[in-house]
Amino acid sequence: MRIHFKTSYAHDIRLFPDRWTFCVYGALLALAFGLPYLLDEFYLGEVTNVLIWAIAGLGLMLLTGQTGQASLGHAAFLAIGCYANTILIEQGVPFIIAFPLAGIITGFVGLLIAVPVLRLHGIYLAIATIALSVLADDIIVLTEHWSGGVSGKFPEMITIFGFEIERWSMPSRFYYLVLVVTIICTLFYRNLLRSPLGRAFAAVRDSEVSATAMGVHIARTKGKAFGLSCMITGWSGALMGYYAGTFNNETFSLVISITLLMMIVIGGLGSIHGAFFGAVVVAFLPQALSILKDNVVGSGVAIPGLETGVFGLILILFIMFEPMGIYGRWLKIRTWFELFPFARKDMFRRQKSYLKTERLR
C-alpha cells in the first residue's frame, strides 16, 4: 500500500500546480510568440509596452507585494538601468553583456541605498524613496557629461551576434527580445517565491516580529529584496529607453514611480499575475481615454489632467472595494464557481483582524 503525503505548501513548491495549468500557460506562451503574425505594428508596439511595464511591475512587486516595503522611488532605478545600459554600449561593450550588467549595477546601487533607507517603516520609508526620484532627476542634469543632461540620449541599435534589432524599423524583433526578457524575469520571480529566501520575504511582510522569532535576519532579508527588486527594474528601464527612442531627466519622473505603485495595487499585490494585469491597465487605459475623448468631445480638444484623474479614481475605487486588485477579484469569481451552489454572500468578507505582534512594530 502506497501512502502519499501532501503538505499545505505543496501547491507553492511546484512550478505549475497541475497539468491543466501547465497547458494553459503553454497555450498563452504560444499565443505570445505568434502575436507578430496576428497584429499590426501599432498594436504589437502596445503589447511590447505592456511587457516592459510588466517587468517593472515584477521588480516593484518583489519589494512591495512580496516583502511589504513601500517604494515611491523606483523611477530612479529605471533611470539607472537605462543610462547604465546605454553608457556601457557607447563604451564598446556588446549588448549581450551590457544589458545584464545594467541590471546588476542597478541592483548593487539599490543594495547600497537599502542599508540606510530600510531602517525606516511605513510612511517614512515612502518619503525616503520619494527623495530618491527627486535626487535622480538632479543627478542626471548635473552629470551632463555622461548622461546628456536635459538634451538626453539616443540608444544605439541592438546587435546580438551580428543580428540587428531596432524598435521602430523592426518591431517584431524588438518584441521577441522583450518577450524573452519577460519570460526570464517571470521564471526567476516564480522560482524565487519557491525558495527559502522567497518565504523569508513573505515572513517579513506578514510580521517582522514573527519572522525574527523564526530566525529570519530582517535587515539582511530586506536588503536582498531591495537589491533583487532594483535589478529587475533596471532591466525594464533599459528596455524602456529603447522603446522610447530617446530619454532625459524628465523621462523617469516621480509620476512614473507613482504609476508603478498604482499598477501593482490595481493588478493585485503579492502576485505575478497582478503585475501583468496592472501593466495592461497602465498601457491601454491612456489609449482608451484618447479614443473616448476624440469620439465624445472632438480630436482637437485637450482635457488637462484627464488621464491622472481617471487613474486616481480607479485606484481609490480598488482600495475601497477590491483591495486584492484585479487578480484578487478573478480568484473570488473562480472560487465562487468552484463552490457553487454552496458559495455564500459573506464568504469573502474583508477581515479586520491583525496579528498581535504587529502592534509591537
PDB file of N, CA and C in Angstrom, residues 7-72:
ATOM      1  N   THR A   7       1.431  18.362   1.721  1.00  0.00           N
ATOM      2  CA  THR A   7       1.607  19.475   2.652  1.00  0.00           C
ATOM      3  C   THR A   7       0.788  20.661   2.185  1.00  0.00           C
ATOM      4  N   SER A   8       0.573  21.621   3.070  1.00  0.00           N
ATOM      5  CA  SER A   8      -0.216  22.795   2.735  1.00  0.00           C
ATOM      6  C   SER A   8       0.508  23.706   1.752  1.00  0.00           C
ATOM      7  N   TYR A   9       1.837  23.552   1.648  1.00  0.00           N
ATOM      8  CA  TYR A   9       2.598  24.407   0.754  1.00  0.00           C
ATOM      9  C   TYR A   9       3.059  23.667  -0.505  1.00  0.00           C
ATOM     10  N   ALA A  10       2.502  22.484  -0.755  1.00  0.00           N
ATOM     11  CA  ALA A  10       2.883  21.739  -1.957  1.00  0.00           C
ATOM     12  C   ALA A  10       2.495  22.493  -3.214  1.00  0.00           C
ATOM     13  N   HIS A  11       1.377  23.214  -3.149  1.00  0.00           N
ATOM     14  CA  HIS A  11       0.916  23.998  -4.298  1.00  0.00           C
ATOM     15  C   HIS A  11       1.932  25.086  -4.651  1.00  0.00           C
ATOM     16  N   ASP A  12       2.601  25.652  -3.670  1.00  0.00           N
ATOM     17  CA  ASP A  12       3.553  26.724  -3.907  1.00  0.00           C
ATOM     18  C   ASP A  12       4.917  26.199  -4.335  1.00  0.00           C
ATOM     19  N   ILE A  13       5.260  24.965  -3.933  1.00  0.00           N
ATOM     20  CA  ILE A  13       6.578  24.424  -4.248  1.00  0.00           C
ATOM     21  C   ILE A  13       6.663  24.057  -5.721  1.00  0.00           C
ATOM     22  N   ARG A  14       5.601  23.487  -6.281  1.00  0.00           N
ATOM     23  CA  ARG A  14       5.620  23.112  -7.690  1.00  0.00           C
ATOM     24  C   ARG A  14       5.557  24.358  -8.566  1.00  0.00           C
ATOM     25  N   LEU A  15       6.266  24.318  -9.698  1.00  0.00           N
ATOM     26  CA  LEU A  15       6.241  25.442 -10.625  1.00  0.00           C
ATOM     27  C   LEU A  15       4.854  25.623 -11.210  1.00  0.00           C
ATOM     28  N   PHE A  16       4.196  24.504 -11.555  1.00  0.00           N
ATOM     29  CA  PHE A  16       2.812  24.516 -12.012  1.00  0.00           C
ATOM     30  C   PHE A  16       2.021  23.560 -11.125  1.00  0.00           C
ATOM     31  N   PRO A  17       0.891  24.004 -10.561  1.00  0.00           N
ATOM     32  CA  PRO A  17       0.156  23.155  -9.617  1.00  0.00           C
ATOM     33  C   PRO A  17      -0.398  21.882 -10.235  1.00  0.00           C
ATOM     34  N   ASP A  18      -0.731  21.891 -11.520  1.00  0.00           N
ATOM     35  CA  ASP A  18      -1.277  20.695 -12.167  1.00  0.00           C
ATOM     36  C   ASP A  18      -1.009  20.770 -13.665  1.00  0.00           C
ATOM     37  N   ARG A  19      -1.360  19.694 -14.350  1.00  0.00           N
ATOM     38  CA  ARG A  19      -1.101  19.607 -15.785  1.00  0.00           C
ATOM     39  C   ARG A  19      -1.953  20.599 -16.575  1.00  0.00           C
ATOM     40  N   TRP A  20      -3.178  20.833 -16.112  1.00  0.00           N
ATOM     41  CA  TRP A  20      -4.059  21.766 -16.806  1.00  0.00           C
ATOM     42  C   TRP A  20      -3.462  23.178 -16.804  1.00  0.00           C
ATOM     43  N   THR A  21      -2.944  23.601 -15.657  1.00  0.00           N
ATOM     44  CA  THR A  21      -2.323  24.926 -15.573  1.00  0.00           C
ATOM     45  C   THR A  21      -1.116  25.020 -16.496  1.00  0.00           C
ATOM     46  N   PHE A  22      -0.337  23.949 -16.561  1.00  0.00           N
ATOM     47  CA  PHE A  22       0.816  23.912 -17.464  1.00  0.00           C
ATOM     48  C   PHE A  22       0.368  24.080 -18.914  1.00  0.00           C
ATOM     49  N   CYS A  23      -0.721  23.431 -19.300  1.00  0.00           N
ATOM     50  CA  CYS A  23      -1.218  23.534 -20.673  1.00  0.00           C
ATOM     51  C   CYS A  23      -1.739  24.941 -20.968  1.00  0.00           C
ATOM     52  N   VAL A  24      -2.400  25.552 -19.976  1.00  0.00           N
ATOM     53  CA  VAL A  24      -2.936  26.900 -20.169  1.00  0.00           C
ATOM     54  C   VAL A  24      -1.803  27.897 -20.406  1.00  0.00           C
ATOM     55  N   TYR A  25      -0.773  27.844 -19.557  1.00  0.00           N
ATOM     56  CA  TYR A  25       0.346  28.768 -19.722  1.00  0.00           C
ATOM     57  C   TYR A  25       1.142  28.457 -20.985  1.00  0.00           C
ATOM     58  N   GLY A  26       1.201  27.183 -21.366  1.00  0.00           N
ATOM     59  CA  GLY A  26       1.852  26.835 -22.624  1.00  0.00           C
ATOM     60  C   GLY A  26       1.120  27.417 -23.818  1.00  0.00           C
ATOM     61  N   ALA A  27      -0.223  27.392 -23.762  1.00  0.00           N
ATOM     62  CA  ALA A  27      -1.015  27.982 -24.845  1.00  0.00           C
ATOM     63  C   ALA A  27      -0.840  29.497 -24.889  1.00  0.00           C
ATOM     64  N   LEU A  28      -0.789  30.137 -23.709  1.00  0.00           N
ATOM     65  CA  LEU A  28      -0.576  31.585 -23.670  1.00  0.00           C
ATOM     66  C   LEU A  28       0.796  31.949 -24.241  1.00  0.00           C
ATOM     67  N   LEU A  29       1.792  31.138 -23.931  1.00  0.00           N
ATOM     68  CA  LEU A  29       3.137  31.391 -24.439  1.00  0.00           C
ATOM     69  C   LEU A  29       3.183  31.225 -25.962  1.00  0.00           C
ATOM     70  N   ALA A  30       2.495  30.198 -26.461  1.00  0.00           N
ATOM     71  CA  ALA A  30       2.438  30.007 -27.914  1.00  0.00           C
ATOM     72  C   ALA A  30       1.733  31.182 -28.596  1.00  0.00           C
ATOM     73  N   LEU A  31       0.662  31.680 -27.951  1.00  0.00           N
ATOM     74  CA  LEU A  31      -0.040  32.843 -28.496  1.00  0.00           C
ATOM     75  C   LEU A  31       0.860  34.069 -28.489  1.00  0.00           C
ATOM     76  N   ALA A  32       1.640  34.234 -27.418  1.00  0.00           N
ATOM     77  CA  ALA A  32       2.544  35.381 -27.327  1.00  0.00           C
ATOM     78  C   ALA A  32       3.585  35.355 -28.442  1.00  0.00           C
ATOM     79  N   PHE A  33       4.107  34.178 -28.751  1.00  0.00           N
ATOM     80  CA  PHE A  33       5.102  34.073 -29.824  1.00  0.00           C
ATOM     81  C   PHE A  33       4.472  34.249 -31.203  1.00  0.00           C
ATOM     82  N   GLY A  34       3.167  34.032 -31.303  1.00  0.00           N
ATOM     83  CA  GLY A  34       2.501  34.183 -32.591  1.00  0.00           C
ATOM     84  C   GLY A  34       1.897  35.548 -32.837  1.00  0.00           C
ATOM     85  N   LEU A  35       1.944  36.445 -31.827  1.00  0.00           N
ATOM     86  CA  LEU A  35       1.320  37.756 -31.968  1.00  0.00           C
ATOM     87  C   LEU A  35       1.865  38.591 -33.130  1.00  0.00           C
ATOM     88  N   PRO A  36       3.171  38.579 -33.428  1.00  0.00           N
ATOM     89  CA  PRO A  36       3.652  39.383 -34.571  1.00  0.00           C
ATOM     90  C   PRO A  36       2.994  39.019 -35.895  1.00  0.00           C
ATOM     91  N   TYR A  37       2.468  37.796 -36.009  1.00  0.00           N
ATOM     92  CA  TYR A  37       1.787  37.386 -37.236  1.00  0.00           C
ATOM     93  C   TYR A  37       0.296  37.716 -37.202  1.00  0.00           C
ATOM     94  N   LEU A  38      -0.219  38.130 -36.035  1.00  0.00           N
ATOM     95  CA  LEU A  38      -1.648  38.403 -35.887  1.00  0.00           C
ATOM     96  C   LEU A  38      -1.965  39.890 -35.765  1.00  0.00           C
ATOM     97  N   LEU A  39      -1.004  40.694 -35.306  1.00  0.00           N
ATOM     98  CA  LEU A  39      -1.245  42.111 -35.045  1.00  0.00           C
ATOM     99  C   LEU A  39      -0.424  42.981 -35.993  1.00  0.00           C
ATOM    100  N   ASP A  40      -0.921  44.190 -36.221  1.00  0.00           N
ATOM    101  CA  ASP A  40      -0.132  45.138 -36.997  1.00  0.00           C
ATOM    102  C   ASP A  40       0.916  45.789 -36.104  1.00  0.00           C
ATOM    103  N   GLU A  41       1.731  46.681 -36.678  1.00  0.00           N
ATOM    104  CA  GLU A  41       2.866  47.243 -35.944  1.00  0.00           C
ATOM    105  C   GLU A  41       2.424  48.085 -34.748  1.00  0.00           C
ATOM    106  N   PHE A  42       1.291  48.818 -34.879  1.00  0.00           N
ATOM    107  CA  PHE A  42       0.848  49.673 -33.776  1.00  0.00           C
ATOM    108  C   PHE A  42       0.483  48.846 -32.554  1.00  0.00           C
ATOM    109  N   TYR A  43      -0.378  47.853 -32.740  1.00  0.00           N
ATOM    110  CA  TYR A  43      -0.822  47.041 -31.604  1.00  0.00           C
ATOM    111  C   TYR A  43       0.303  46.163 -31.076  1.00  0.00           C
ATOM    112  N   LEU A  44       1.216  45.744 -31.948  1.00  0.00           N
ATOM    113  CA  LEU A  44       2.369  44.980 -31.467  1.00  0.00           C
ATOM    114  C   LEU A  44       3.245  45.857 -30.578  1.00  0.00           C
ATOM    115  N   GLY A  45       3.376  47.142 -30.945  1.00  0.00           N
ATOM    116  CA  GLY A  45       4.118  48.073 -30.094  1.00  0.00           C
ATOM    117  C   GLY A  45       3.457  48.273 -28.750  1.00  0.00           C
ATOM    118  N   GLU A  46       2.109  48.296 -28.730  1.00  0.00           N
ATOM    119  CA  GLU A  46       1.400  48.446 -27.461  1.00  0.00           C
ATOM    120  C   GLU A  46       1.588  47.220 -26.572  1.00  0.00           C
ATOM    121  N   VAL A  47       1.574  46.042 -27.168  1.00  0.00           N
ATOM    122  CA  VAL A  47       1.812  44.818 -26.385  1.00  0.00           C
ATOM    123  C   VAL A  47       3.238  44.812 -25.841  1.00  0.00           C
ATOM    124  N   THR A  48       4.189  45.278 -26.647  1.00  0.00           N
ATOM    125  CA  THR A  48       5.574  45.396 -26.177  1.00  0.00           C
ATOM    126  C   THR A  48       5.658  46.328 -24.982  1.00  0.00           C
ATOM    127  N   ASN A  49       4.923  47.434 -25.041  1.00  0.00           N
ATOM    128  CA  ASN A  49       4.887  48.372 -23.924  1.00  0.00           C
ATOM    129  C   ASN A  49       4.317  47.713 -22.673  1.00  0.00           C
ATOM    130  N   VAL A  50       3.282  46.884 -22.846  1.00  0.00           N
ATOM    131  CA  VAL A  50       2.702  46.159 -21.710  1.00  0.00           C
ATOM    132  C   VAL A  50       3.746  45.258 -21.055  1.00  0.00           C
ATOM    133  N   LEU A  51       4.514  44.542 -21.864  1.00  0.00           N
ATOM    134  CA  LEU A  51       5.518  43.629 -21.318  1.00  0.00           C
ATOM    135  C   LEU A  51       6.619  44.383 -20.572  1.00  0.00           C
ATOM    136  N   ILE A  52       7.026  45.551 -21.084  1.00  0.00           N
ATOM    137  CA  ILE A  52       8.059  46.342 -20.402  1.00  0.00           C
ATOM    138  C   ILE A  52       7.535  46.822 -19.045  1.00  0.00           C
ATOM    139  N   TRP A  53       6.291  47.308 -19.024  1.00  0.00           N
ATOM    140  CA  TRP A  53       5.696  47.717 -17.751  1.00  0.00           C
ATOM    141  C   TRP A  53       5.550  46.526 -16.807  1.00  0.00           C
ATOM    142  N   ALA A  54       5.237  45.356 -17.357  1.00  0.00           N
ATOM    143  CA  ALA A  54       5.091  44.164 -16.515  1.00  0.00           C
ATOM    144  C   ALA A  54       6.405  43.792 -15.842  1.00  0.00           C
ATOM    145  N   ILE A  55       7.530  43.921 -16.568  1.00  0.00           N
ATOM    146  CA  ILE A  55       8.832  43.644 -15.961  1.00  0.00           C
ATOM    147  C   ILE A  55       9.100  44.612 -14.814  1.00  0.00           C
ATOM    148  N   ALA A  56       8.808  45.908 -15.044  1.00  0.00           N
ATOM    149  CA  ALA A  56       8.969  46.890 -13.969  1.00  0.00           C
ATOM    150  C   ALA A  56       8.043  46.570 -12.807  1.00  0.00           C
ATOM    151  N   GLY A  57       6.819  46.114 -13.123  1.00  0.00           N
ATOM    152  CA  GLY A  57       5.885  45.736 -12.065  1.00  0.00           C
ATOM    153  C   GLY A  57       6.369  44.552 -11.259  1.00  0.00           C
ATOM    154  N   LEU A  58       7.009  43.587 -11.925  1.00  0.00           N
ATOM    155  CA  LEU A  58       7.567  42.445 -11.197  1.00  0.00           C
ATOM    156  C   LEU A  58       8.659  42.899 -10.232  1.00  0.00           C
ATOM    157  N   GLY A  59       9.466  43.876 -10.672  1.00  0.00           N
ATOM    158  CA  GLY A  59      10.513  44.393  -9.788  1.00  0.00           C
ATOM    159  C   GLY A  59       9.943  45.031  -8.541  1.00  0.00           C
ATOM    160  N   LEU A  60       8.958  45.903  -8.715  1.00  0.00           N
ATOM    161  CA  LEU A  60       8.352  46.561  -7.555  1.00  0.00           C
ATOM    162  C   LEU A  60       7.509  45.586  -6.743  1.00  0.00           C
ATOM    163  N   MET A  61       6.877  44.616  -7.410  1.00  0.00           N
ATOM    164  CA  MET A  61       6.065  43.631  -6.703  1.00  0.00           C
ATOM    165  C   MET A  61       6.918  42.815  -5.740  1.00  0.00           C
ATOM    166  N   LEU A  62       8.138  42.515  -6.145  1.00  0.00           N
ATOM    167  CA  LEU A  62       9.032  41.752  -5.282  1.00  0.00           C
ATOM    168  C   LEU A  62       9.308  42.487  -3.980  1.00  0.00           C
ATOM    169  N   LEU A  63       9.420  43.799  -4.048  1.00  0.00           N
ATOM    170  CA  LEU A  63       9.721  44.592  -2.862  1.00  0.00           C
ATOM    171  C   LEU A  63       8.458  44.921  -2.065  1.00  0.00           C
ATOM    172  N   THR A  64       7.429  45.398  -2.747  1.00  0.00           N
ATOM    173  CA  THR A  64       6.228  45.874  -2.061  1.00  0.00           C
ATOM    174  C   THR A  64       5.227  44.748  -1.813  1.00  0.00           C
ATOM    175  N   GLY A  65       4.909  43.987  -2.857  1.00  0.00           N
ATOM    176  CA  GLY A  65       3.907  42.940  -2.712  1.00  0.00           C
ATOM    177  C   GLY A  65       4.403  41.722  -1.979  1.00  0.00           C
ATOM    178  N   GLN A  66       5.687  41.373  -2.141  1.00  0.00           N
ATOM    179  CA  GLN A  66       6.198  40.156  -1.533  1.00  0.00           C
ATOM    180  C   GLN A  66       6.880  40.402  -0.195  1.00  0.00           C
ATOM    181  N   THR A  67       7.546  41.561  -0.049  1.00  0.00           N
ATOM    182  CA  THR A  67       8.285  41.840   1.193  1.00  0.00           C
ATOM    183  C   THR A  67       7.601  42.899   2.048  1.00  0.00           C
ATOM    184  N   GLY A  68       6.630  43.619   1.482  1.00  0.00           N
ATOM    185  CA  GLY A  68       5.866  44.580   2.263  1.00  0.00           C
ATOM    186  C   GLY A  68       6.547  45.914   2.481  1.00  0.00           C
ATOM    187  N   GLN A  69       7.527  46.278   1.625  1.00  0.00           N
ATOM    188  CA  GLN A  69       8.239  47.548   1.769  1.00  0.00           C
ATOM    189  C   GLN A  69       7.796  48.510   0.667  1.00  0.00           C
ATOM    190  N   ALA A  70       7.084  49.552   1.048  1.00  0.00           N
ATOM    191  CA  ALA A  70       6.561  50.504   0.061  1.00  0.00           C
ATOM    192  C   ALA A  70       7.708  51.316  -0.543  1.00  0.00           C
ATOM    193  N   SER A  71       7.601  51.581  -1.846  1.00  0.00           N
ATOM    194  CA  SER A  71       8.621  52.372  -2.533  1.00  0.00           C
ATOM    195  C   SER A  71       7.958  53.289  -3.540  1.00  0.00           C
ATOM    196  N   LEU A  72       8.304  54.559  -3.480  1.00  0.00           N
ATOM    197  CA  LEU A  72       7.850  55.539  -4.459  1.00  0.00           C
ATOM    198  C   LEU A  72       9.045  56.140  -5.204  1.00  0.00           C
TER     199      LEU A  72
END
